[in-house]
Coordinates of C-alpha atoms in Angstrom, one line a residue:
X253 CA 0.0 0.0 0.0
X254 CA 3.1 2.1 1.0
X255 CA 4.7 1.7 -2.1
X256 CA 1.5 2.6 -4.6
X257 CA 1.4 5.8 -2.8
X258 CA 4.5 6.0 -3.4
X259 CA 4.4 6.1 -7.2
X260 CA 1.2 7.8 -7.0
X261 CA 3.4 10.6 -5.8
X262 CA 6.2 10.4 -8.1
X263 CA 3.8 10.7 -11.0
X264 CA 1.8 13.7 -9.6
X265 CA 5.0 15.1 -8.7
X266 CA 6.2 14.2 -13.0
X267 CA 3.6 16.0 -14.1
X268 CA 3.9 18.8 -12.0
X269 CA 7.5 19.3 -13.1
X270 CA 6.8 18.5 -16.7
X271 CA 4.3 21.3 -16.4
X272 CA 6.5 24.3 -15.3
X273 CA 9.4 23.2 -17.6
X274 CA 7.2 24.1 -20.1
X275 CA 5.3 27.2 -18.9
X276 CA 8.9 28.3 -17.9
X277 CA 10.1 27.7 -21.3
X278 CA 7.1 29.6 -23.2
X279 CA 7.8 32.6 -20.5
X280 CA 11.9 32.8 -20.5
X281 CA 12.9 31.4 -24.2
X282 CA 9.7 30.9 -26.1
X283 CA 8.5 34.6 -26.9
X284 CA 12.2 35.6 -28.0
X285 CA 14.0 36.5 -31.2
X286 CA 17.5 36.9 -32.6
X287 CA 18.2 38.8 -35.3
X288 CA 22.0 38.4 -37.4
X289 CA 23.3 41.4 -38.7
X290 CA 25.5 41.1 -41.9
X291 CA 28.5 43.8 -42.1
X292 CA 26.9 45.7 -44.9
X293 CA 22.8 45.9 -43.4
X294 CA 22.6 49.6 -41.7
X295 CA 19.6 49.9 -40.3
X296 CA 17.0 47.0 -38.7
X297 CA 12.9 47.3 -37.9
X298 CA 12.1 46.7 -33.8
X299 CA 9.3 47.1 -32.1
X300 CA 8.3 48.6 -28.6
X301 CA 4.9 48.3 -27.0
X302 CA 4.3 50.9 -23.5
X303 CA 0.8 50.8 -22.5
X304 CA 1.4 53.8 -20.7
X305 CA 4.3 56.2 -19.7
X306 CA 2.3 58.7 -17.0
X307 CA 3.6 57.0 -14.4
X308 CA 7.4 57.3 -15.5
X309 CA 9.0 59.6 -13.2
X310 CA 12.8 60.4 -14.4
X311 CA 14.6 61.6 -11.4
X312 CA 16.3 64.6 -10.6
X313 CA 19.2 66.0 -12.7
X314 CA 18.9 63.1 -15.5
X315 CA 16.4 64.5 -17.8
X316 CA 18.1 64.9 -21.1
X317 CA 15.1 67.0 -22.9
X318 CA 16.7 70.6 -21.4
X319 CA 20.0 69.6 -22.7
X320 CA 19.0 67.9 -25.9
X321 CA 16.6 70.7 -27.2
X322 CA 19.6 73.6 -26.4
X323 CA 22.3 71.6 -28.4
X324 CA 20.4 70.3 -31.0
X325 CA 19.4 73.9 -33.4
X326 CA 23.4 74.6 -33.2
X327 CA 24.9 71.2 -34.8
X328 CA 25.3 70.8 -38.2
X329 CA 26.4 67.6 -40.8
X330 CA 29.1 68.8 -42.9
X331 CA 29.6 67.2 -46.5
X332 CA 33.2 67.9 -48.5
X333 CA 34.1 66.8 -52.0
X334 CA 37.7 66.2 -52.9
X335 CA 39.7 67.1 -55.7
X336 CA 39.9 64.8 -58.6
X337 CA 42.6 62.7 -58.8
X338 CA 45.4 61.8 -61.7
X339 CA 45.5 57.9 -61.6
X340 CA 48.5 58.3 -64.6
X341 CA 52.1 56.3 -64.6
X342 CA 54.8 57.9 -63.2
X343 CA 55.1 60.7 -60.7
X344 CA 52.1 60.7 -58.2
X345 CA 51.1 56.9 -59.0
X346 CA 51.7 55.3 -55.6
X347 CA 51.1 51.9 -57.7
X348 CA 54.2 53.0 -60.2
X349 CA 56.5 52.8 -57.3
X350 CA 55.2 49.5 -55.7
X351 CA 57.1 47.0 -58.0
X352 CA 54.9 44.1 -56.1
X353 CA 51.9 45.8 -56.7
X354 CA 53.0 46.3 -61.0
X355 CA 54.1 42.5 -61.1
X356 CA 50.8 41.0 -60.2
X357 CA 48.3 43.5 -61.1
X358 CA 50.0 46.1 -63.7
X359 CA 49.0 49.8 -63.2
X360 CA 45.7 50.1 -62.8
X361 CA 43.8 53.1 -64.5
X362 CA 46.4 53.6 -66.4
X363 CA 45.1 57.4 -68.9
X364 CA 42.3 58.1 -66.4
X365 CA 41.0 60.2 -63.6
X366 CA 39.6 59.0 -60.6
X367 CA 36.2 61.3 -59.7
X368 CA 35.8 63.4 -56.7
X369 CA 35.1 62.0 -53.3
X370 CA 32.7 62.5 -51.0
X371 CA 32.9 62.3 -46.9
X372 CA 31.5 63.7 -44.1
X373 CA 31.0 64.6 -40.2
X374 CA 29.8 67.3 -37.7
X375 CA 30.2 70.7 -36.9
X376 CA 28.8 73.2 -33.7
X377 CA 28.5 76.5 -34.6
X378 CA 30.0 79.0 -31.6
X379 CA 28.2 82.1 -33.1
X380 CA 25.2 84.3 -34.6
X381 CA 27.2 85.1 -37.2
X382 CA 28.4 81.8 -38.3
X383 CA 31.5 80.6 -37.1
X384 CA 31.9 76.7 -36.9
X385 CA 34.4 74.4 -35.0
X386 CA 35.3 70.9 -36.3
X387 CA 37.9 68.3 -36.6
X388 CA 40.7 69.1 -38.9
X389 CA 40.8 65.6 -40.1
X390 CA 36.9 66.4 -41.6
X391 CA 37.4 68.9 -43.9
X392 CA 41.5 68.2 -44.2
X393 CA 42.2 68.1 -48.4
X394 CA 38.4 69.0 -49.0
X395 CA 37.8 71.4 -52.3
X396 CA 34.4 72.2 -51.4
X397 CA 33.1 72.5 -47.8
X398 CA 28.9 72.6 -47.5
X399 CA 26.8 72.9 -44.3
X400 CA 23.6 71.5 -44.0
X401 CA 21.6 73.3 -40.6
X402 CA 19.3 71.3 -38.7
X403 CA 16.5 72.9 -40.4
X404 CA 18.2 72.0 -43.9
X405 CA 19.6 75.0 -44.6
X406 CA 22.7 74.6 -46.9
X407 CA 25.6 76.8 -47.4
X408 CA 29.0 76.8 -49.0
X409 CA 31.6 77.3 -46.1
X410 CA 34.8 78.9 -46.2
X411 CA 38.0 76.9 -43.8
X412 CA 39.1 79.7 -41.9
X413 CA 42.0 77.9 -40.3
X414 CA 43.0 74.8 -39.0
X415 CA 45.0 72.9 -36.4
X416 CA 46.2 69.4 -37.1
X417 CA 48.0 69.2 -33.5
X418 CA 44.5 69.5 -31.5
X419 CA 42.4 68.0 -34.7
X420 CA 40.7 71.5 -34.8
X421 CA 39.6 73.9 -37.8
X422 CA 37.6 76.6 -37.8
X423 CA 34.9 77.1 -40.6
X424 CA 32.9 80.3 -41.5
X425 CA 29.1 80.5 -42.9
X426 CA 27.7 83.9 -44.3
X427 CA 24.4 84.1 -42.0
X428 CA 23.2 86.3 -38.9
X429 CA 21.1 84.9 -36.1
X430 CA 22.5 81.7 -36.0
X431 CA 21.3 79.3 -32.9
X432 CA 25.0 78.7 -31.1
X433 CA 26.3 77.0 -28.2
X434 CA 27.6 77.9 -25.2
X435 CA 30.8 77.1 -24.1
X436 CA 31.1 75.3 -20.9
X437 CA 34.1 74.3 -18.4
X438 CA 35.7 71.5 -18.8
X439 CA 38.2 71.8 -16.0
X440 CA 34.9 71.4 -13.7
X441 CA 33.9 67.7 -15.4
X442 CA 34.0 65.4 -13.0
X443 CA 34.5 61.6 -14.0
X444 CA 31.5 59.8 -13.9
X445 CA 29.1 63.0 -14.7
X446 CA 26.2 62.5 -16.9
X447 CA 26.8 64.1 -21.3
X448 CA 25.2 64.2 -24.1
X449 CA 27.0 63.6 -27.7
X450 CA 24.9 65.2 -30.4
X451 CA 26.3 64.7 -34.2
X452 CA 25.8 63.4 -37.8
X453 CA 26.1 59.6 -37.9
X454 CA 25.6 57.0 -40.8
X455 CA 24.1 60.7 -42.4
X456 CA 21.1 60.4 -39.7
X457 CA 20.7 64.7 -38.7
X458 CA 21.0 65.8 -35.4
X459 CA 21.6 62.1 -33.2
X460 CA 21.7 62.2 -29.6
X461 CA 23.3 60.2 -26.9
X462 CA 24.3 59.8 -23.6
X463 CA 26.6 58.5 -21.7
X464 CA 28.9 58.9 -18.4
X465 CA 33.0 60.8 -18.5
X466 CA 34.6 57.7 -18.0
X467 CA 38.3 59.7 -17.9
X468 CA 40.1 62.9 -18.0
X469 CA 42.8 63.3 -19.3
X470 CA 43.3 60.7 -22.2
X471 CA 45.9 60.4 -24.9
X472 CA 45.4 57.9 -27.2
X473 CA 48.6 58.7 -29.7
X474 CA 46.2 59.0 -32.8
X475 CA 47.9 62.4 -33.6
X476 CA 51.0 61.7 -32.5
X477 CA 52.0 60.2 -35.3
X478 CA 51.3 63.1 -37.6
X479 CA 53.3 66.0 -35.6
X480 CA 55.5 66.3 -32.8
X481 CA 53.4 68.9 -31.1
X482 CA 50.6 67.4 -30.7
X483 CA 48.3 67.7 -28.0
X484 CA 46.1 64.7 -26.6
X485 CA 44.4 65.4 -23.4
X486 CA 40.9 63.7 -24.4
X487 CA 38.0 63.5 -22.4
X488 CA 37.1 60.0 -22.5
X489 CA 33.0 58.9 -22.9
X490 CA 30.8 55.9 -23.0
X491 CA 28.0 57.8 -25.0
X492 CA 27.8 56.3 -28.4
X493 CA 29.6 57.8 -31.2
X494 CA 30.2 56.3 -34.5
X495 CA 31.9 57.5 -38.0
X496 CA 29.7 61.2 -38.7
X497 CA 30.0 61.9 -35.2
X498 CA 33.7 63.8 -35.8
X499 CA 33.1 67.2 -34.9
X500 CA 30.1 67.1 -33.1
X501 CA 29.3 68.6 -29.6
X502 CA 30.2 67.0 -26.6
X503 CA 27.6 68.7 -23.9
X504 CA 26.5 68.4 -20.3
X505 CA 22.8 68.4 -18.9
X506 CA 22.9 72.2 -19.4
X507 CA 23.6 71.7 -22.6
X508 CA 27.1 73.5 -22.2
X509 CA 29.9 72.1 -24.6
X510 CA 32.2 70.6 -23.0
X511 CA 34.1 68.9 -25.7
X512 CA 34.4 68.4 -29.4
X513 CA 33.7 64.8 -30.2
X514 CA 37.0 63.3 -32.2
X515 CA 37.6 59.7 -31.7
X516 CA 36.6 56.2 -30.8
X517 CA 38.3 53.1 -29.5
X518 CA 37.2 50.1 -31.7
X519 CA 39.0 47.0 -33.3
X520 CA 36.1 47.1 -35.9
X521 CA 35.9 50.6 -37.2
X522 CA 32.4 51.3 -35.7
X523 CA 31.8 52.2 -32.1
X524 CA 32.3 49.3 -29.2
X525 CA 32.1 51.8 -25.8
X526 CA 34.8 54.4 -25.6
X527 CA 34.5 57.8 -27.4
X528 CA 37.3 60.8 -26.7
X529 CA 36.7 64.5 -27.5
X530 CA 39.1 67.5 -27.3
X531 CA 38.2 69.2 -23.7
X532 CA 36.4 72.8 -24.3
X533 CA 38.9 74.9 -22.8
X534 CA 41.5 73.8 -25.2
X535 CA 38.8 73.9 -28.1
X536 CA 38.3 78.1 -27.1
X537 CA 41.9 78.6 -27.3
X538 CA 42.3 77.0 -30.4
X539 CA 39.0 78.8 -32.0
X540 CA 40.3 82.1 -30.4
X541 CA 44.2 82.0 -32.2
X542 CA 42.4 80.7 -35.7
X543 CA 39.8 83.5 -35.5
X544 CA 42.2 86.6 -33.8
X545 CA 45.6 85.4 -35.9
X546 CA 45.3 83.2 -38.7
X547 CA 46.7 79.9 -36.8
X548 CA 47.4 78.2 -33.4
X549 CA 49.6 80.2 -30.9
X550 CA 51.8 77.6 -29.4
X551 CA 53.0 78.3 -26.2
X552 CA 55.5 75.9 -24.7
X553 CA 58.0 75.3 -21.8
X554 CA 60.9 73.9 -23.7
X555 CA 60.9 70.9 -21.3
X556 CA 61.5 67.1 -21.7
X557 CA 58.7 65.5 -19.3
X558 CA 56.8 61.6 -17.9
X559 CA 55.1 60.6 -15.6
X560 CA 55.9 59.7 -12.4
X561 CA 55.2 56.2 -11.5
X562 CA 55.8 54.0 -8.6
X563 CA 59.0 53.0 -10.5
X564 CA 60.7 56.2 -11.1
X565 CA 59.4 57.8 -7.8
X566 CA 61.7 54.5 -5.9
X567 CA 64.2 55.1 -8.7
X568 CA 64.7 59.3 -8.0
X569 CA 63.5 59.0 -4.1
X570 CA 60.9 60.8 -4.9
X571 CA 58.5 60.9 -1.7
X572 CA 54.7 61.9 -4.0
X573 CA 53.8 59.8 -7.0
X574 CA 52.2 63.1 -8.3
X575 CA 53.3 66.0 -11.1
X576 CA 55.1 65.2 -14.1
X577 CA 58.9 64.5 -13.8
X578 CA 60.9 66.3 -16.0
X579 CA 64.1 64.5 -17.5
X580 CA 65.6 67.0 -19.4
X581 CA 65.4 71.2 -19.9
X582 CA 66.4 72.7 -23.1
X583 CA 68.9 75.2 -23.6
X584 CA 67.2 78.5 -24.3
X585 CA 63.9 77.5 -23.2
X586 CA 61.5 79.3 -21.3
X587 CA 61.9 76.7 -18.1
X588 CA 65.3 77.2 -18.2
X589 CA 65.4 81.0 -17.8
X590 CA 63.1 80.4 -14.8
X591 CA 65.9 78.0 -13.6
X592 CA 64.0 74.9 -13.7
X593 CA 66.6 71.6 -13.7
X594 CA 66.5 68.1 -14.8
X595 CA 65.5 66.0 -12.0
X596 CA 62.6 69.1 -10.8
X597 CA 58.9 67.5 -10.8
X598 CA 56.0 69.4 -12.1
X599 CA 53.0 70.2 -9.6
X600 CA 51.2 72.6 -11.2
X601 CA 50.4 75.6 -13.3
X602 CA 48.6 78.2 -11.9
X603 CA 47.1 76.4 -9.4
X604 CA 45.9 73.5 -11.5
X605 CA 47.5 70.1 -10.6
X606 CA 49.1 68.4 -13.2
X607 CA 49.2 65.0 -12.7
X608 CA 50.5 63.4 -16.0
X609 CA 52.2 64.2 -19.1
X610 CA 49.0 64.5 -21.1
X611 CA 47.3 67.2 -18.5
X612 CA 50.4 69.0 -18.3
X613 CA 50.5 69.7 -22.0
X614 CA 46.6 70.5 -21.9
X615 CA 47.0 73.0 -19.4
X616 CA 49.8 75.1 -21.0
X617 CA 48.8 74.8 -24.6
X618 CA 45.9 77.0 -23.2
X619 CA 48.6 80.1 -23.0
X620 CA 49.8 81.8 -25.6
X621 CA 53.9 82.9 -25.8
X622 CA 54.7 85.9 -23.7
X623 CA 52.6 84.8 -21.2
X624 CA 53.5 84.1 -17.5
X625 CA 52.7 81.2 -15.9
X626 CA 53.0 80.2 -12.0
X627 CA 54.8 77.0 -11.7
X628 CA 54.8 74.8 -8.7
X629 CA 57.2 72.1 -8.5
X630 CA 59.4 69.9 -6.2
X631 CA 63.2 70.4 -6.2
X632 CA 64.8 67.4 -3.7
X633 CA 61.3 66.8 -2.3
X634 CA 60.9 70.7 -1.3
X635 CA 58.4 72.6 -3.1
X636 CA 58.9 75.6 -4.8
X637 CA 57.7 78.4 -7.1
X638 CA 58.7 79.2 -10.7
X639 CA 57.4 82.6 -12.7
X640 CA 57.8 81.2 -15.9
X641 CA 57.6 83.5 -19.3
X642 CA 56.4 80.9 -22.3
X643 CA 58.1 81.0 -25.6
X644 CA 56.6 80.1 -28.8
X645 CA 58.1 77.3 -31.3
X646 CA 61.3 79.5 -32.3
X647 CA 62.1 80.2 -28.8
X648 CA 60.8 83.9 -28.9
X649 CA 58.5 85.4 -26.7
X650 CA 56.3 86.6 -29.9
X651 CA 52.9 85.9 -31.4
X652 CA 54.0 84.6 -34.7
X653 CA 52.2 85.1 -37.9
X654 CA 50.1 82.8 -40.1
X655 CA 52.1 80.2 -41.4
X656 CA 51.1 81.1 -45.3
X657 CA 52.0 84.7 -44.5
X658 CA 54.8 83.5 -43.2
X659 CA 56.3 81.4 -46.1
X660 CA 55.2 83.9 -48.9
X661 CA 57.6 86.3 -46.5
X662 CA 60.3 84.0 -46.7
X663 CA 60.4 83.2 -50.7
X664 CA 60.1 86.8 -50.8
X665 CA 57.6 87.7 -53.2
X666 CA 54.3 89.1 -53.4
X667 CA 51.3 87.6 -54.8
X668 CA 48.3 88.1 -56.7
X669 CA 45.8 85.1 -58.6
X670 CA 46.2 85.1 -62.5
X671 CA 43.0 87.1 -64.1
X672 CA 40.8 84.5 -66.1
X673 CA 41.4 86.4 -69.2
X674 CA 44.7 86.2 -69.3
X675 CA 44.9 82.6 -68.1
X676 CA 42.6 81.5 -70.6
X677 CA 44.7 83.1 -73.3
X678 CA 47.9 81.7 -71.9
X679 CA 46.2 78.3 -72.1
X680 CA 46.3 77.7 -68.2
X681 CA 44.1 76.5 -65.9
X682 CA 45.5 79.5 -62.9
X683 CA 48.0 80.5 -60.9
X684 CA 49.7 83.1 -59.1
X685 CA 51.3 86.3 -60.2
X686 CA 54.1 87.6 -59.2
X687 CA 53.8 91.6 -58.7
X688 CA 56.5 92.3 -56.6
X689 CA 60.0 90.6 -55.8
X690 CA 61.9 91.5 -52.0
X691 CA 64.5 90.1 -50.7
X692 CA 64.9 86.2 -50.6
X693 CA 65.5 82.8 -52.7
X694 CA 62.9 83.9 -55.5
X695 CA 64.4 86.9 -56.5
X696 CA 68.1 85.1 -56.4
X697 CA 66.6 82.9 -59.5
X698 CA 66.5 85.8 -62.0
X699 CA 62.7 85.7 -62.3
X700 CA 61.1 88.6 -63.2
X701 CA 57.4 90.4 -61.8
X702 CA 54.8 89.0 -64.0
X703 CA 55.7 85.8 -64.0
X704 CA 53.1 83.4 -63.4
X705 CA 53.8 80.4 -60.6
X706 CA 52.0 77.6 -62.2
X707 CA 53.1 74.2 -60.3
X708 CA 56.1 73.9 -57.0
X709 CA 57.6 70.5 -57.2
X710 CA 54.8 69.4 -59.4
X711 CA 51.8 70.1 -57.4
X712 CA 49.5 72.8 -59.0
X713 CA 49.5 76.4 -57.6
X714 CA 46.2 78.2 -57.9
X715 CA 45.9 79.9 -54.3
X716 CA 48.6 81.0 -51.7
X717 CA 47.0 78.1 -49.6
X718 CA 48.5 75.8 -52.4
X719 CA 51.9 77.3 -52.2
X720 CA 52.4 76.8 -48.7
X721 CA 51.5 72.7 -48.7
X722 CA 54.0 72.4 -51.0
X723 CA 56.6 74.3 -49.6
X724 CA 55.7 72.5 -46.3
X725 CA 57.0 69.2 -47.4
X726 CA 60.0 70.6 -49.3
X727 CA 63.6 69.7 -49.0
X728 CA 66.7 71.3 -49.7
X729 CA 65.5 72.7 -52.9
X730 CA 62.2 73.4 -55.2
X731 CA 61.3 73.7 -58.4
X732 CA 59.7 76.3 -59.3
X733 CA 57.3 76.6 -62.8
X734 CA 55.2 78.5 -64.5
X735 CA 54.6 81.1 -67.5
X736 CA 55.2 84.9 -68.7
X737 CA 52.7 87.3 -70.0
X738 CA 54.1 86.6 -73.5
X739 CA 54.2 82.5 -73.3
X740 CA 57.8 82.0 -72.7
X741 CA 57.8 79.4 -70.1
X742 CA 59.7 79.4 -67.0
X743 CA 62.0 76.7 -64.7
X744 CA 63.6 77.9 -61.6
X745 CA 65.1 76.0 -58.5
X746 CA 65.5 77.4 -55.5
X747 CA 67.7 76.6 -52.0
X748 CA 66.6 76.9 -48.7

């Protein structure tokens, strides 16, 4: 008898069990879906069903609307076309020089031109009156910059400068009563504070996002490689920003900017958590110098600097790990008129600790040369004060000019584009004139005023702008072409 009730209460108990595996499995497994996403789909359908959202409360200090409506109006996608290009044999070919490359495949294109190019990304505009900050590396090589406003207004924009050491450029738009941001303080950010990224992704206008500051502070060595004065001091994200997002704004819940969105960290090439953007007060500097002189005014201490780590700190007896060490003081330099020494570590400047290499160079490329700076620093583990006076890249105290200005100065010759008449009967696509010769390698040649610069080292020369990329990468000598009035075409080199 024992034993049937026994079984009778296995089975019950069977069932039971059989029961709520199921119902569990309809609940948990049953109602899902997965969906595969193939490298090249875009976009994909979903759908969300909320009864009713009266009783969502969002709490204090995280509603996004404030900040989202206030940033929104003053971003704008930016398109740029490049520049044919000559896809011939010979000079300019990358392919003709790739012997590899020419064995397996020949040279392809060979006779033809490739057609322009098209990219994009975001802008913010700063002003009423149409003054916009991006990256450098949007608009970098573009031919034709357009802005599209967030209520579709297009316009042609004009690169007022650009600053490939802080990824900056500064664009200008002929309107009035423009929406703008306002600049915020980026020195205040604290790690883990609530932002907004607002930008052009995948061409979709006017995307927002959030996300936390994850770091301040952040160099990531992706301009590095491009100049030796480079500045990396990125505040580092976890709001969502893909490719279209460079040059967008970077905002708190006030809808302050706080940084110009530049970079992501991703093994794929689309986003996987981390974004960077340049900190606000460097991006005001920077806007400031392009604006007021015509480039960046670099202000520097002329020292040799790392960080101090547990390692070096035991290595020097150093009693902080704290401030930036500095290994070496160049001769000449601002630091070293203010007697700083090898071996002296770094506390702050002007009351703002500087607590790696990265901040360091932040805070002072937010001076300009000829100012003075208050240095705090430990000498032998004793603190100590340091006025120091910052120089600028050619160790002088002086703001120095735009770099075009500056080059055109030193060939020594003054300019003026070719009228179309006369470069249509000359048979030339433009160039610049020369109206005036002074002092300097030009005038050493023998050319004469009227001459018409054509091509430097084989790149074409139709603005001043054109002049001074060539001359940038130029080595001990150039060749310099182009045409007189009368036909009689001209070959000069030139020594630097």
């Amino acid at each position: 008898m024992n034993s049937g009730k026994t079984f009778l209460s296995l089975l019950v108990a069977s069932l039971i069990g059989g029961v709520l595996t199921l119902g569990g499995y309809k609940i948990f497994f049953d109602n899902k879906q997965y969906q595969s996403f193939d490298a090249q789909q875009k976009s994909v359908l979903a759908r969300y069903y909320v009864n009713d959202t009266s009783g969502v409360v969002v709490p204090q200090g995280l509603n996004f609307i404030y900040a989202s409506n206030v940033v929104r109006p003053t971003v704008v996608h930016i398109k740029t076309t490049y520049p044919e290009q000559n896809n011939m044999r010979g000079f300019g070919n990358p392919y003709s020089q790739d012997p590899f490359f020419r064995f397996f495949f020949d040279e392809p294109g060979d006779g033809q031109r490739l057609p322009p190019r098209q990219s994009s990304g975001s802008g913010v505009i700063i002003s009423a009156d149409g003054y916009i900050v991006t990256n450098n590396h949007v608009i970098d090589g573009a031919s034709k910059v357009e802005v599209v406003l967030d209520d579709k207004r297009k316009y042609e924009a004009k690169v007022v400068g650009r600053d490939p050491e802080t990824d900056l450029a500064l664009l200008k738009i002929e309107e009035k009563n423009l929406p703008f941001v306002k600049y915020g303080n980026s020195e205040t950010v604290k790690v883990g504070e609530w932002v907004l990224a607002c930008g052009n992704p995948f061409d979709l206008t006017s995307t927002i996002t959030a996300g936390i500051v994850s770091a301040k502070g952040r160099n990531i060595d992706i301009l590095r490689n491009k100049t030796n004065f480079a500045i990396e001091s990125f505040i580092q994200t976890d709001a969502a920003v893909n490719p279209g997002n460079s040059g967008g704004a970077l905002v708190n819940l006030k809808g302050e900017l706080i940084g110009i969105n530049t970079a992501i960290a991703t093994p794929t090439g689309a986003y996987a958590g981390y974004s960077f953007a340049v900190p606000v007060a460097l991006v005001k500097k920077v806007m400031d110098d392009l604006l007021n002189y015509g480039e960046v005014q670099r202000a520097l201490l002329g020292v040799m600097i790392q960080d101090v780590t547990a390692e070096l700190a035991k290595e020097k007896s150093i009693n902080e790990i704290k401030g930036v060490y500095i290994s070496g003081v160049n001769d000449g330099s601002a630091a070293k008129d203010a007697g700083l020494k090898d071996g002296d570590v770094i506390l702050k400047i002007d009351d703002k600790e500087v607590n790696s290499v990265n901040r360091l160079q932040e805070t002072v490329a937010q001076y300009r040369p000829g100012d003075k700076v208050k240095v705090i620093y430990s000498r032998n583990n004793e603190k100590k004060i340091a006025t120091v006076t910052l120089k600028n890249k050619r160790g002088t105290y002086k703001i120095m000019k735009q770099a075009s200005q500056q080059m055109i100065e030193d060939l020594g010759v003054q300019l003026e584009p070719v009228k179309k008449e006369e470069a249509e009967k000359l048979n030339i696509d433009g160039g610049l004139k020369v109206t005036a010769l002074l002092d300097g390698p030009l005038k050493e040649t023998g050319v004469k005023t009227g001459f018409i610069i054509t091509k430097i080292d084989k790149f074409d020369v139709k603005t001043v702008k054109d002049i001074t990329d060539a001359l940038q990468s130029r080595n001990e000598a150039s060749l310099i072409e182009g045409i007189y009035p009368d036909g009689k075409k001209g070959y000069y080199a030139i020594g630097w």
